[in-house]
PDB file of N, CA and C in Angstrom:
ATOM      1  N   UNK A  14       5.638  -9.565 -22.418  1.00 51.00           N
ATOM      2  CA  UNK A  14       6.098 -10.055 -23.693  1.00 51.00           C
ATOM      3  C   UNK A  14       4.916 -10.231 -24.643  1.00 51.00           C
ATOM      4  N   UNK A  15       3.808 -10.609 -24.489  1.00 52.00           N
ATOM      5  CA  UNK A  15       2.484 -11.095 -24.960  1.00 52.00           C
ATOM      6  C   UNK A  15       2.211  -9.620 -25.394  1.00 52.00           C
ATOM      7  N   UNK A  16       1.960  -8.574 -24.871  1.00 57.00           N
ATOM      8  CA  UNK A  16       1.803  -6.941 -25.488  1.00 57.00           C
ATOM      9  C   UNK A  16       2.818  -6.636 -26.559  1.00 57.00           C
ATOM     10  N   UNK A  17       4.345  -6.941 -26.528  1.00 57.00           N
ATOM     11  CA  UNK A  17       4.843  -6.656 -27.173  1.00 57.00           C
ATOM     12  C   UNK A  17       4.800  -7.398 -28.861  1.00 57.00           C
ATOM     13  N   UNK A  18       4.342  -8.689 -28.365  1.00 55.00           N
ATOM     14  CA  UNK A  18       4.156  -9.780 -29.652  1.00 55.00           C
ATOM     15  C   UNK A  18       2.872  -9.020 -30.207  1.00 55.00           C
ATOM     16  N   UNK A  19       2.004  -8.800 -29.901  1.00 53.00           N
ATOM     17  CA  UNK A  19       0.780  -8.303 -29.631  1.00 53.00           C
ATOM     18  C   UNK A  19       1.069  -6.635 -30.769  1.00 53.00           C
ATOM     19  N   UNK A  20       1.742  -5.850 -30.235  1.00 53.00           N
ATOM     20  CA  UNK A  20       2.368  -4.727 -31.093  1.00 53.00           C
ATOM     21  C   UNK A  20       3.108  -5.236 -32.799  1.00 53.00           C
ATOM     22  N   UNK A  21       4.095  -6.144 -32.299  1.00 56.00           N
ATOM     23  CA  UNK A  21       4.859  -6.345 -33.142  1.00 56.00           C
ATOM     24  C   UNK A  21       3.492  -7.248 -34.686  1.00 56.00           C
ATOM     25  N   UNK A  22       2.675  -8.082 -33.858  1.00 52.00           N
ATOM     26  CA  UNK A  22       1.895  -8.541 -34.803  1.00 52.00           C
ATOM     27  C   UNK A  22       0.970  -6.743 -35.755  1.00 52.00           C
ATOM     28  N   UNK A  23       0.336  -5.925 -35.041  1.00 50.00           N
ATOM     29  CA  UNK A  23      -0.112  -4.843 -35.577  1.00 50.00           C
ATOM     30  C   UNK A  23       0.560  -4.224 -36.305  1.00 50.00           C
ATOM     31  N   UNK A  24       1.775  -4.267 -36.337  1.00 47.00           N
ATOM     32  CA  UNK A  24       2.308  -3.242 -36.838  1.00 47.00           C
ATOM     33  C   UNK A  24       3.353  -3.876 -38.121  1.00 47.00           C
ATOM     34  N   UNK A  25       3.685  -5.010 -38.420  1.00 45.00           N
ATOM     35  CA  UNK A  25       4.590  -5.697 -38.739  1.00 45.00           C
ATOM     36  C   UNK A  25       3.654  -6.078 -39.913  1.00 45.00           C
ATOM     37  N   UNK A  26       4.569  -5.960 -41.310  1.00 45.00           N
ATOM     38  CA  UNK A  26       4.199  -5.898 -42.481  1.00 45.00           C
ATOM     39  C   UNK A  26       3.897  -7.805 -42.874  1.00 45.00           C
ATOM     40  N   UNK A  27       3.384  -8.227 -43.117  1.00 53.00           N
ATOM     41  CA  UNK A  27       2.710  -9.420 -43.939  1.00 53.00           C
ATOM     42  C   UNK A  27       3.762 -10.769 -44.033  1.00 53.00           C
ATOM     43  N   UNK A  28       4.607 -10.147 -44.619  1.00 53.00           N
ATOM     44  CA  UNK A  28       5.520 -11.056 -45.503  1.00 53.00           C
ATOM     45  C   UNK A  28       6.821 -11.248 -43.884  1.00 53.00           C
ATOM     46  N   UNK A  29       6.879 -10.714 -43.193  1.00 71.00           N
ATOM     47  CA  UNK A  29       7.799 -10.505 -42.390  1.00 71.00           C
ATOM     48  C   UNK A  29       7.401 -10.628 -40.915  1.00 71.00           C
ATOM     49  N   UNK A  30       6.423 -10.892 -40.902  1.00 78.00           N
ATOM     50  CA  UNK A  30       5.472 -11.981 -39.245  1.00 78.00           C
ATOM     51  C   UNK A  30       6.332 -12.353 -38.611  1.00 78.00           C
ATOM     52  N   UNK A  31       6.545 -13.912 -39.086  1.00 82.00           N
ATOM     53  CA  UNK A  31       7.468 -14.930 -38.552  1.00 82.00           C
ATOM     54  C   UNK A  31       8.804 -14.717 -38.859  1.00 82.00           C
ATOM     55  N   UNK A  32       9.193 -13.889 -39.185  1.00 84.00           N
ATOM     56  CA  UNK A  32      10.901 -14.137 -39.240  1.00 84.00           C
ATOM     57  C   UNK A  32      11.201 -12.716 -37.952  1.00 84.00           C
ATOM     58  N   UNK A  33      10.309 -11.485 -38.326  1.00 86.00           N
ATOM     59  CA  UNK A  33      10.329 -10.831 -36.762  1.00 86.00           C
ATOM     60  C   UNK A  33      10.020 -11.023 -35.251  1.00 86.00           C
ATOM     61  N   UNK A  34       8.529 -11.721 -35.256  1.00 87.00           N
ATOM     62  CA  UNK A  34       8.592 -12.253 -34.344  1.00 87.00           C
ATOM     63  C   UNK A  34       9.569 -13.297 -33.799  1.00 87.00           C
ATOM     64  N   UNK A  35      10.235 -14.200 -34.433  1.00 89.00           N
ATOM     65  CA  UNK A  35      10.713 -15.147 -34.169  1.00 89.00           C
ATOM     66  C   UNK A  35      12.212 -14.486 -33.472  1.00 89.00           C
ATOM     67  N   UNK A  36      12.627 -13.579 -33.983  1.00 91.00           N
ATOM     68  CA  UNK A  36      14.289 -12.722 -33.911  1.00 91.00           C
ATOM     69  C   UNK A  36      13.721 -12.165 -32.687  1.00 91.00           C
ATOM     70  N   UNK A  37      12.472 -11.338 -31.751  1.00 92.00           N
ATOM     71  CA  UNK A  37      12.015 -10.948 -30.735  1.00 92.00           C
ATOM     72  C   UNK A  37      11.788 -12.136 -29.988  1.00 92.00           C
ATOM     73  N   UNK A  38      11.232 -13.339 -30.083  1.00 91.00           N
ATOM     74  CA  UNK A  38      11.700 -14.438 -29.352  1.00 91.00           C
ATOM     75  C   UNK A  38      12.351 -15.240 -29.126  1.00 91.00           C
ATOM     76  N   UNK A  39      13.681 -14.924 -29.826  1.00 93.00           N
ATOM     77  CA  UNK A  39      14.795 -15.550 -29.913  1.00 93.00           C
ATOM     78  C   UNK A  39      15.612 -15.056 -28.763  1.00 93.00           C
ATOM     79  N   UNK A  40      15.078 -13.689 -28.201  1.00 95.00           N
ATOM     80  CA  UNK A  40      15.909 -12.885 -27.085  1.00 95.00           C
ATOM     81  C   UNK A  40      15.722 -13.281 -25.601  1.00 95.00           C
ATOM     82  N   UNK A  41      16.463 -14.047 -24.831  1.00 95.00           N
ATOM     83  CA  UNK A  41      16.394 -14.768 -23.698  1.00 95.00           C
ATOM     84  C   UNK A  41      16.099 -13.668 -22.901  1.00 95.00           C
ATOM     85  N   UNK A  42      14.976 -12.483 -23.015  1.00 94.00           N
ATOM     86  CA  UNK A  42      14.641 -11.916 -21.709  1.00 94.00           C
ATOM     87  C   UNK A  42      14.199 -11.878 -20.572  1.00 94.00           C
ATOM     88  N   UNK A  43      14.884 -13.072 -19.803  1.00 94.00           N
ATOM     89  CA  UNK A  43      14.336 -13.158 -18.832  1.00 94.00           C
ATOM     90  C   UNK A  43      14.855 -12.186 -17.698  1.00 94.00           C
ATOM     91  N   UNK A  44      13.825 -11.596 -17.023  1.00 91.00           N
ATOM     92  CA  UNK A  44      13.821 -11.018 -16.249  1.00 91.00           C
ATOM     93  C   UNK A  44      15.418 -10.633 -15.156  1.00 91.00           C
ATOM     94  N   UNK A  45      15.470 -11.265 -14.548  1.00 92.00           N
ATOM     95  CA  UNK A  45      16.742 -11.447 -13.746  1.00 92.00           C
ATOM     96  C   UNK A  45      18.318 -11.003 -14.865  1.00 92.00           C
ATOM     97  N   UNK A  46      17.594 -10.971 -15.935  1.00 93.00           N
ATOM     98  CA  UNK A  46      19.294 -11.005 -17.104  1.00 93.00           C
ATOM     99  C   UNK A  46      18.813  -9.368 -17.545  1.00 93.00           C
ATOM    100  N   UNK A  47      19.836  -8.445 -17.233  1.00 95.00           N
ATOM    101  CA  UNK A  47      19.087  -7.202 -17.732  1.00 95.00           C
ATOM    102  C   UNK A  47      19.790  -6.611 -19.055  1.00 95.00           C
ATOM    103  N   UNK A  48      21.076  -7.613 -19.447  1.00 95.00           N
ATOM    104  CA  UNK A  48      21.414  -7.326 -20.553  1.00 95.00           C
ATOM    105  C   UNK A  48      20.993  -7.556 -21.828  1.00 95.00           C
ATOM    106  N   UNK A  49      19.997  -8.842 -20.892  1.00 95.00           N
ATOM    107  CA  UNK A  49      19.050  -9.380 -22.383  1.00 95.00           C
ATOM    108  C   UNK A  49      17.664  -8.600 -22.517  1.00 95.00           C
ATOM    109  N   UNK A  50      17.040  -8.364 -21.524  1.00 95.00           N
ATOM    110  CA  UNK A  50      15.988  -7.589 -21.348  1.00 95.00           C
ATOM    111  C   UNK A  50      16.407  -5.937 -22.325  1.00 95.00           C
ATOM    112  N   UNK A  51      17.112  -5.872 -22.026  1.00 96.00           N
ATOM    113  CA  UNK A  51      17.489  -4.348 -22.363  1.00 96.00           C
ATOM    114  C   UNK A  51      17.692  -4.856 -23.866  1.00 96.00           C
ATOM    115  N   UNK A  52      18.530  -5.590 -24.453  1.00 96.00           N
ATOM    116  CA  UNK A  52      18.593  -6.097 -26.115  1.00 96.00           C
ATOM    117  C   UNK A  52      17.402  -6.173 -26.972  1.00 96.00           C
ATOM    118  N   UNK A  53      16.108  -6.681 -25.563  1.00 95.00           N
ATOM    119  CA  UNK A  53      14.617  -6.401 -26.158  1.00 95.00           C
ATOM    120  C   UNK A  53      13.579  -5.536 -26.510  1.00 95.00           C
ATOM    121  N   UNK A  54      14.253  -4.364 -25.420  1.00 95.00           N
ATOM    122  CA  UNK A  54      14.222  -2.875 -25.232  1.00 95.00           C
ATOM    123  C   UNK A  54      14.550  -2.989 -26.617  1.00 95.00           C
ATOM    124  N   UNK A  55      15.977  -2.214 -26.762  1.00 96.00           N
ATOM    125  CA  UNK A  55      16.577  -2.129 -28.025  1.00 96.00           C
ATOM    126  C   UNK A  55      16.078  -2.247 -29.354  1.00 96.00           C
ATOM    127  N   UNK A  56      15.598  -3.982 -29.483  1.00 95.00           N
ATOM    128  CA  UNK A  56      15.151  -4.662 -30.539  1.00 95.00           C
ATOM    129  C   UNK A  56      13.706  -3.796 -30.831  1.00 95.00           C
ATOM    130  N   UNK A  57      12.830  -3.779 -29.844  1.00 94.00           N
ATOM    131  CA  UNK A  57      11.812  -3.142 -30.367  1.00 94.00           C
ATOM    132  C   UNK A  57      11.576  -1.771 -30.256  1.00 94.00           C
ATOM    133  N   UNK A  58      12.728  -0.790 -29.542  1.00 94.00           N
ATOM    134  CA  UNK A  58      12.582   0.305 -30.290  1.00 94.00           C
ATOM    135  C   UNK A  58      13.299   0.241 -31.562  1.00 94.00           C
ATOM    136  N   UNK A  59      14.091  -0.083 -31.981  1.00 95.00           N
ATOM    137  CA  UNK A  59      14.453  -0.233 -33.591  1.00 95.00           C
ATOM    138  C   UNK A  59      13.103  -0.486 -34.491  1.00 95.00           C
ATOM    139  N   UNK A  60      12.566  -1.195 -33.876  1.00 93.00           N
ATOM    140  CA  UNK A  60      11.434  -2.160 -34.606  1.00 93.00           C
ATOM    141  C   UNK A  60       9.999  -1.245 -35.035  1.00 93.00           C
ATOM    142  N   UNK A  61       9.881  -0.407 -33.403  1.00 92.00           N
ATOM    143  CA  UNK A  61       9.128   0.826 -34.125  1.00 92.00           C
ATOM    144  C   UNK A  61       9.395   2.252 -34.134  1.00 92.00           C
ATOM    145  N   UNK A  62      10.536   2.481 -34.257  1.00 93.00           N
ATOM    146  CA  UNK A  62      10.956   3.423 -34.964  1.00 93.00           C
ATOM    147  C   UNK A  62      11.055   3.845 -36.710  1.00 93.00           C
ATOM    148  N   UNK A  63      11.376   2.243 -37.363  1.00 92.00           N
ATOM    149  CA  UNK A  63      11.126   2.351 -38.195  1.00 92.00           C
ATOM    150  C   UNK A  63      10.177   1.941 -38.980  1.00 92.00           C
ATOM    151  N   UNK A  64       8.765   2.112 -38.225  1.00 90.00           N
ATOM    152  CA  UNK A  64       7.632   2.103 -38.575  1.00 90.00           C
ATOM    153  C   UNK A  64       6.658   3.659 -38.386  1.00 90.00           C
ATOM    154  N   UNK A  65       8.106   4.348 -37.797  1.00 90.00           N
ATOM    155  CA  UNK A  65       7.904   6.017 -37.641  1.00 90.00           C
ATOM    156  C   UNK A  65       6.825   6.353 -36.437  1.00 90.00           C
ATOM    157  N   UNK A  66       7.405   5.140 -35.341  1.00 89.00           N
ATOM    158  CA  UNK A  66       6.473   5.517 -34.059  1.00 89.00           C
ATOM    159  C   UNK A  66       7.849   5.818 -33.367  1.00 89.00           C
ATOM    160  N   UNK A  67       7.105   7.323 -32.442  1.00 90.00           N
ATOM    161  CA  UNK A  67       8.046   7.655 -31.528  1.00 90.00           C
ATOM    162  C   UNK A  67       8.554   7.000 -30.344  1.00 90.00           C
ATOM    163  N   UNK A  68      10.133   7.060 -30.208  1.00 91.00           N
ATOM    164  CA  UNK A  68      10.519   6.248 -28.765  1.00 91.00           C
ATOM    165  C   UNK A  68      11.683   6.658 -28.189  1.00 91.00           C
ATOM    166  N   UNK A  69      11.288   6.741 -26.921  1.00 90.00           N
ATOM    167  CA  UNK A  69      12.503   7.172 -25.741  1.00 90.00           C
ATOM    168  C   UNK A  69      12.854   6.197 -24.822  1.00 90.00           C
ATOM    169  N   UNK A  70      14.311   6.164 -24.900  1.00 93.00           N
ATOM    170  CA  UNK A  70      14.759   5.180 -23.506  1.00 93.00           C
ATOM    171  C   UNK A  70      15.012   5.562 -22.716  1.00 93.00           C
ATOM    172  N   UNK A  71      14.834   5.159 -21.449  1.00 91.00           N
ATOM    173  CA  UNK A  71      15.548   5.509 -20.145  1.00 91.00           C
ATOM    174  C   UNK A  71      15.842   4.749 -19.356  1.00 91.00           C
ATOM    175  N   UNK A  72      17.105   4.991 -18.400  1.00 94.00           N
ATOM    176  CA  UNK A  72      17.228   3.703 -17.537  1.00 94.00           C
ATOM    177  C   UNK A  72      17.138   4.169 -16.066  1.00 94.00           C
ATOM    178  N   UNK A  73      16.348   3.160 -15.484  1.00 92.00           N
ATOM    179  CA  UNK A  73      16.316   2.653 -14.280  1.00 92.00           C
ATOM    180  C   UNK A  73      17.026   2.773 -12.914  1.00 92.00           C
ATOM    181  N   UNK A  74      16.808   4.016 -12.164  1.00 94.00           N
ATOM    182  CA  UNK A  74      18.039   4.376 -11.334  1.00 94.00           C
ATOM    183  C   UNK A  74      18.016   3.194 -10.631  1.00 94.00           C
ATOM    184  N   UNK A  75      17.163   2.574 -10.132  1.00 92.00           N
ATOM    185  CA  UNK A  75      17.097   1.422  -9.255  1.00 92.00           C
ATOM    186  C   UNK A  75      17.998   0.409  -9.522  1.00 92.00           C
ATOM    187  N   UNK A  76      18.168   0.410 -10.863  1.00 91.00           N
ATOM    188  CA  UNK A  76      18.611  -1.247 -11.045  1.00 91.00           C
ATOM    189  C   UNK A  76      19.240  -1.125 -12.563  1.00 91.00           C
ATOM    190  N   UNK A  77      19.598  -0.036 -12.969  1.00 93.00           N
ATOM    191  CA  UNK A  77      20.000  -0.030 -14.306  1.00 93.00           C
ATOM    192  C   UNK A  77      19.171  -0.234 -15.591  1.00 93.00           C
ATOM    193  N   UNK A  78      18.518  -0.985 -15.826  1.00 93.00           N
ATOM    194  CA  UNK A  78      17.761  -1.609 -16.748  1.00 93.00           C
ATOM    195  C   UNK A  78      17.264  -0.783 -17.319  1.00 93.00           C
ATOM    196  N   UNK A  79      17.091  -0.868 -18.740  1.00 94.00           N
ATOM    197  CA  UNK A  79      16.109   0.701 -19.294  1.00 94.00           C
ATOM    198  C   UNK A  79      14.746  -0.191 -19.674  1.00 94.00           C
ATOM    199  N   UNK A  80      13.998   1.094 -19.902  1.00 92.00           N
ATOM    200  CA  UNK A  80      12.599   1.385 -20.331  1.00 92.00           C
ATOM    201  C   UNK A  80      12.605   2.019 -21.155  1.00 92.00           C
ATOM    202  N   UNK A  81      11.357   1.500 -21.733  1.00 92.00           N
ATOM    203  CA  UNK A  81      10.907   2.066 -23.127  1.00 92.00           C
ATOM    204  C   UNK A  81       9.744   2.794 -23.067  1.00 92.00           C
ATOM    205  N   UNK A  82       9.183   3.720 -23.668  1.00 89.00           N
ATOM    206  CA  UNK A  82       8.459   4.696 -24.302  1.00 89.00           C
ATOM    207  C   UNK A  82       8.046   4.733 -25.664  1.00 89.00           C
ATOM    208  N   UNK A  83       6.436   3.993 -26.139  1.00 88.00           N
ATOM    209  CA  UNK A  83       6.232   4.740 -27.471  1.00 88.00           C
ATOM    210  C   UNK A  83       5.471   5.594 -27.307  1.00 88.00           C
ATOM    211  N   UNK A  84       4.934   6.268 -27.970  1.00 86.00           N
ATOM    212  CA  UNK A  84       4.206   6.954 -28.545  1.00 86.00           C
ATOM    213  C   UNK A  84       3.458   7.614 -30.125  1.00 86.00           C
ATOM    214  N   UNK A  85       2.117   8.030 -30.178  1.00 82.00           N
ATOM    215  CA  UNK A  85       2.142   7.999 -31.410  1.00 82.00           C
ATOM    216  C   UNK A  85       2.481   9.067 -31.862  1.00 82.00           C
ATOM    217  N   UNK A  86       2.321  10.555 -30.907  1.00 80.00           N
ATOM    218  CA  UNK A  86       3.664  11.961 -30.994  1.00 80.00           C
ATOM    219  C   UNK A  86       4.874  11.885 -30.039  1.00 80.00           C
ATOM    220  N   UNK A  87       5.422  13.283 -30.753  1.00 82.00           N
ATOM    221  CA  UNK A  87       6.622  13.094 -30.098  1.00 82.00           C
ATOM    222  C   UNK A  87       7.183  13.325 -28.773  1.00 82.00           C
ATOM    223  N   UNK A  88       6.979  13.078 -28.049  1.00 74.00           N
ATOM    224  CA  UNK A  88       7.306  13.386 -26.310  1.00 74.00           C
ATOM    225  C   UNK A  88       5.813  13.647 -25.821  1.00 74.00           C
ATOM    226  N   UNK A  89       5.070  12.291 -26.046  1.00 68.00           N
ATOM    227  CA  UNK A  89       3.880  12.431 -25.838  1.00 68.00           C
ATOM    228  C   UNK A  89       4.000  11.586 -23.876  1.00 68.00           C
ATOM    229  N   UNK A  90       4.034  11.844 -22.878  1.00 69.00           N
ATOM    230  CA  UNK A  90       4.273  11.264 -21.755  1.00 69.00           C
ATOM    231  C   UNK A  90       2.850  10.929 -21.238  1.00 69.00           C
ATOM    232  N   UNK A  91       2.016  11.749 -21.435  1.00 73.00           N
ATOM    233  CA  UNK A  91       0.686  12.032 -20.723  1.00 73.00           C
ATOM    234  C   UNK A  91      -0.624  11.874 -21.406  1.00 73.00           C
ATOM    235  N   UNK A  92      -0.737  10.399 -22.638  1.00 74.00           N
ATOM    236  CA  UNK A  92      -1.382  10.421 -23.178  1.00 74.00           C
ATOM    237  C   UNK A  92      -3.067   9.847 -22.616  1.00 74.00           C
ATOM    238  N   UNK A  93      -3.900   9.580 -23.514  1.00 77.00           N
ATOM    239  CA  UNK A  93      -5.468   9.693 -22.655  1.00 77.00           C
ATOM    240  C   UNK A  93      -5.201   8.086 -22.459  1.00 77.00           C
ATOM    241  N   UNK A  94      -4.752   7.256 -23.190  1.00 74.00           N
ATOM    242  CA  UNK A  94      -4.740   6.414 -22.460  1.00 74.00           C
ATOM    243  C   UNK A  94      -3.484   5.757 -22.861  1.00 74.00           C
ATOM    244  N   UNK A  95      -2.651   4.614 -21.460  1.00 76.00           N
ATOM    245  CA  UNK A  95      -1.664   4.110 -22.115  1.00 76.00           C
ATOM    246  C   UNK A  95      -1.806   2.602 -21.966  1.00 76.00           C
ATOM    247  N   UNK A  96      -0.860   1.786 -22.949  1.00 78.00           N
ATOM    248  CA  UNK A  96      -0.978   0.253 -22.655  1.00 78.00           C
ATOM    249  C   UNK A  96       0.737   0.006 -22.295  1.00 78.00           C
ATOM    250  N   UNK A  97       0.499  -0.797 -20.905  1.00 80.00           N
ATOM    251  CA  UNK A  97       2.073  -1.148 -20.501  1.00 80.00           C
ATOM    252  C   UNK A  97       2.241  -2.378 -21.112  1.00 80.00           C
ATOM    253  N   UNK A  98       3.166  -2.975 -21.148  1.00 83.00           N
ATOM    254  CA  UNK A  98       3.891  -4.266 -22.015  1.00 83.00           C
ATOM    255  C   UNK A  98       4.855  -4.848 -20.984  1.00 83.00           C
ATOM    256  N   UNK A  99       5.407  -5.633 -21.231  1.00 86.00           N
ATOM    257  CA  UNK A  99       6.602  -6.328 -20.579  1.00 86.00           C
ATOM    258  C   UNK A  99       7.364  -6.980 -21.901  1.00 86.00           C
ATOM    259  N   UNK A 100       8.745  -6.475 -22.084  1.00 89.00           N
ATOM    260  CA  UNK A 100       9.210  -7.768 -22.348  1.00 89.00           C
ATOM    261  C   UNK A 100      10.138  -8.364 -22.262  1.00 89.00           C
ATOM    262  N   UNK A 101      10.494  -8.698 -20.898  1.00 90.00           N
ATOM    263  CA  UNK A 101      10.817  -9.694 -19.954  1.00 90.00           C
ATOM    264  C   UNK A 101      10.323 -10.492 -19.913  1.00 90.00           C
ATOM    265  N   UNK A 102      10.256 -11.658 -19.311  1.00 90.00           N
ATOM    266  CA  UNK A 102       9.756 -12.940 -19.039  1.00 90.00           C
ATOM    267  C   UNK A 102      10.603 -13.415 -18.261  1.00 90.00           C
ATOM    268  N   UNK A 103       9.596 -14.962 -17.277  1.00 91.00           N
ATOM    269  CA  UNK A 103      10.141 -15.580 -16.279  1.00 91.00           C
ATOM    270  C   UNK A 103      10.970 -16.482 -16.783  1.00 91.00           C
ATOM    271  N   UNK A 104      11.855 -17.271 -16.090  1.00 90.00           N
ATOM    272  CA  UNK A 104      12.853 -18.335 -16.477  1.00 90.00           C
ATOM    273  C   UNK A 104      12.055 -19.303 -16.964  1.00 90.00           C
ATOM    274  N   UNK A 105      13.211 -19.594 -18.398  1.00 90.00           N
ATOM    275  CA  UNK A 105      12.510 -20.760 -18.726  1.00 90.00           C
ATOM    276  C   UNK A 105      13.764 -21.239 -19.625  1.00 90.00           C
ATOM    277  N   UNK A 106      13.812 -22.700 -20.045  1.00 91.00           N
ATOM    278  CA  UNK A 106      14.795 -23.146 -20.490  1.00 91.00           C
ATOM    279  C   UNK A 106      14.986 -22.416 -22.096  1.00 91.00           C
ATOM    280  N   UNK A 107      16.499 -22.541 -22.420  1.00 90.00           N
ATOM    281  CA  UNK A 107      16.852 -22.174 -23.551  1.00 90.00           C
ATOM    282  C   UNK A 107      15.977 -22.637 -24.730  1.00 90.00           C
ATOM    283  N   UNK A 108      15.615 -23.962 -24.806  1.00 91.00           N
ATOM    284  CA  UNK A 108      14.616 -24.254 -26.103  1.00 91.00           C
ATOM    285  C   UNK A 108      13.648 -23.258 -26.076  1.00 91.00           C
ATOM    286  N   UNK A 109      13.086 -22.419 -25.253  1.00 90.00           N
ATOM    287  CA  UNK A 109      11.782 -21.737 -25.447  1.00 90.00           C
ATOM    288  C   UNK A 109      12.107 -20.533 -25.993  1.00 90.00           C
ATOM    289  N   UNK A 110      13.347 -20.148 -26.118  1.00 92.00           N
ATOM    290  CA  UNK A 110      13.750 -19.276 -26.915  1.00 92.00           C
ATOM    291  C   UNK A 110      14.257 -19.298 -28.490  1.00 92.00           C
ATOM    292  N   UNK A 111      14.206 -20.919 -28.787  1.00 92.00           N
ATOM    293  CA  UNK A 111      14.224 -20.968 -30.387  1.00 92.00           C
ATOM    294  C   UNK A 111      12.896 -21.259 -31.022  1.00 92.00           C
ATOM    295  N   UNK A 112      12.411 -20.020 -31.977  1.00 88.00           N
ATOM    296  CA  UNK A 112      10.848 -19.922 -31.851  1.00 88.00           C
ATOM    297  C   UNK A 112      11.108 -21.310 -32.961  1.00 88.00           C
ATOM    298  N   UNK A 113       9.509 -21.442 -33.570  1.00 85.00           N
ATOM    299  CA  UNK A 113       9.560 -23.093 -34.415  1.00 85.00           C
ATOM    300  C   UNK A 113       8.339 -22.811 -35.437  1.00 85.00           C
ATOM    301  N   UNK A 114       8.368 -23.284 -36.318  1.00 82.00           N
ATOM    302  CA  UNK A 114       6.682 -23.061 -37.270  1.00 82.00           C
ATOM    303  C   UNK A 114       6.568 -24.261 -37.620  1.00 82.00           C
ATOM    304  N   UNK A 115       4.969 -24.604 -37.493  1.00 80.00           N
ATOM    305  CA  UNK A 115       4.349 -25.889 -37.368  1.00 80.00           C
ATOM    306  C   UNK A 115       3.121 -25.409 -37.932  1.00 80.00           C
ATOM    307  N   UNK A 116       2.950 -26.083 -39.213  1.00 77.00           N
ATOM    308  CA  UNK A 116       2.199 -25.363 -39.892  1.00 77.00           C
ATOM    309  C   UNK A 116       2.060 -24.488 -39.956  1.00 77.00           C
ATOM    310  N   UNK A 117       0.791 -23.463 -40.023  1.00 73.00           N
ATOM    311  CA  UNK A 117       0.858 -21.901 -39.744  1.00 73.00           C
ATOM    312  C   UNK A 117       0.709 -21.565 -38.560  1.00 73.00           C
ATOM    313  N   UNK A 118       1.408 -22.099 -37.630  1.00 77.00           N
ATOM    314  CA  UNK A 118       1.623 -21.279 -36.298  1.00 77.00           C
ATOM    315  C   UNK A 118       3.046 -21.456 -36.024  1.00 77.00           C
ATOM    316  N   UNK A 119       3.518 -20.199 -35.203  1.00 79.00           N
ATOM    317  CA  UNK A 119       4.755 -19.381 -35.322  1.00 79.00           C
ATOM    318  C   UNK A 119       4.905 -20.177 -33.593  1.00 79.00           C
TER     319      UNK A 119
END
């Protein structure tokens, strides 16, 4: 999740920080829930797609769940280097999913 906040901060226009991040941590992905995990999938390929980075889903013969794929071309699989992400997360109570701003921290 920390890679993906991590993306979403790089790439995510100024004015629109905290109200994106906050809608990406608003998503109870915890691990064990794969409908929510996958909504996070979802959320952030929407998120950089329309920042015109390439992305493929696929799911998980094991266990259903999809995966995500960016890239900065298009059906780039085998690039020189890659960074994995998670964003899933372990259990944790529902409050930790309503993000909060306190002063300038999100």
């Amino acid at each position: 999740m920390i890679g993906a906040i991590l993306l979403a901060v790089a790439t995510a226009v100024a004015s629109e920080d905290v109200e994106l991040l906050s809608e990406l941590l608003s998503i109870p992905s915890v691990s064990k829930n794969i409908a929510e995990t996958d909504r996070a999938v979802a959320w952030m390929k929407d998120f950089l797609e329309k920042r015109g980075v390439w992305c493929a889903v696929e799911t998980c013969p094991s266990d259903g769940r999809k995966a995500l794929y960016a890239a900065t071309q298009k059906g780039l699989r085998n690039p020189d280097f890659t960074i994995v992400t998670h964003l899933d997360v372990v259990d944790a109570p529902p409050e930790m999913f309503k993000p909060r701003v306190e002063g300038n921290r999100l």
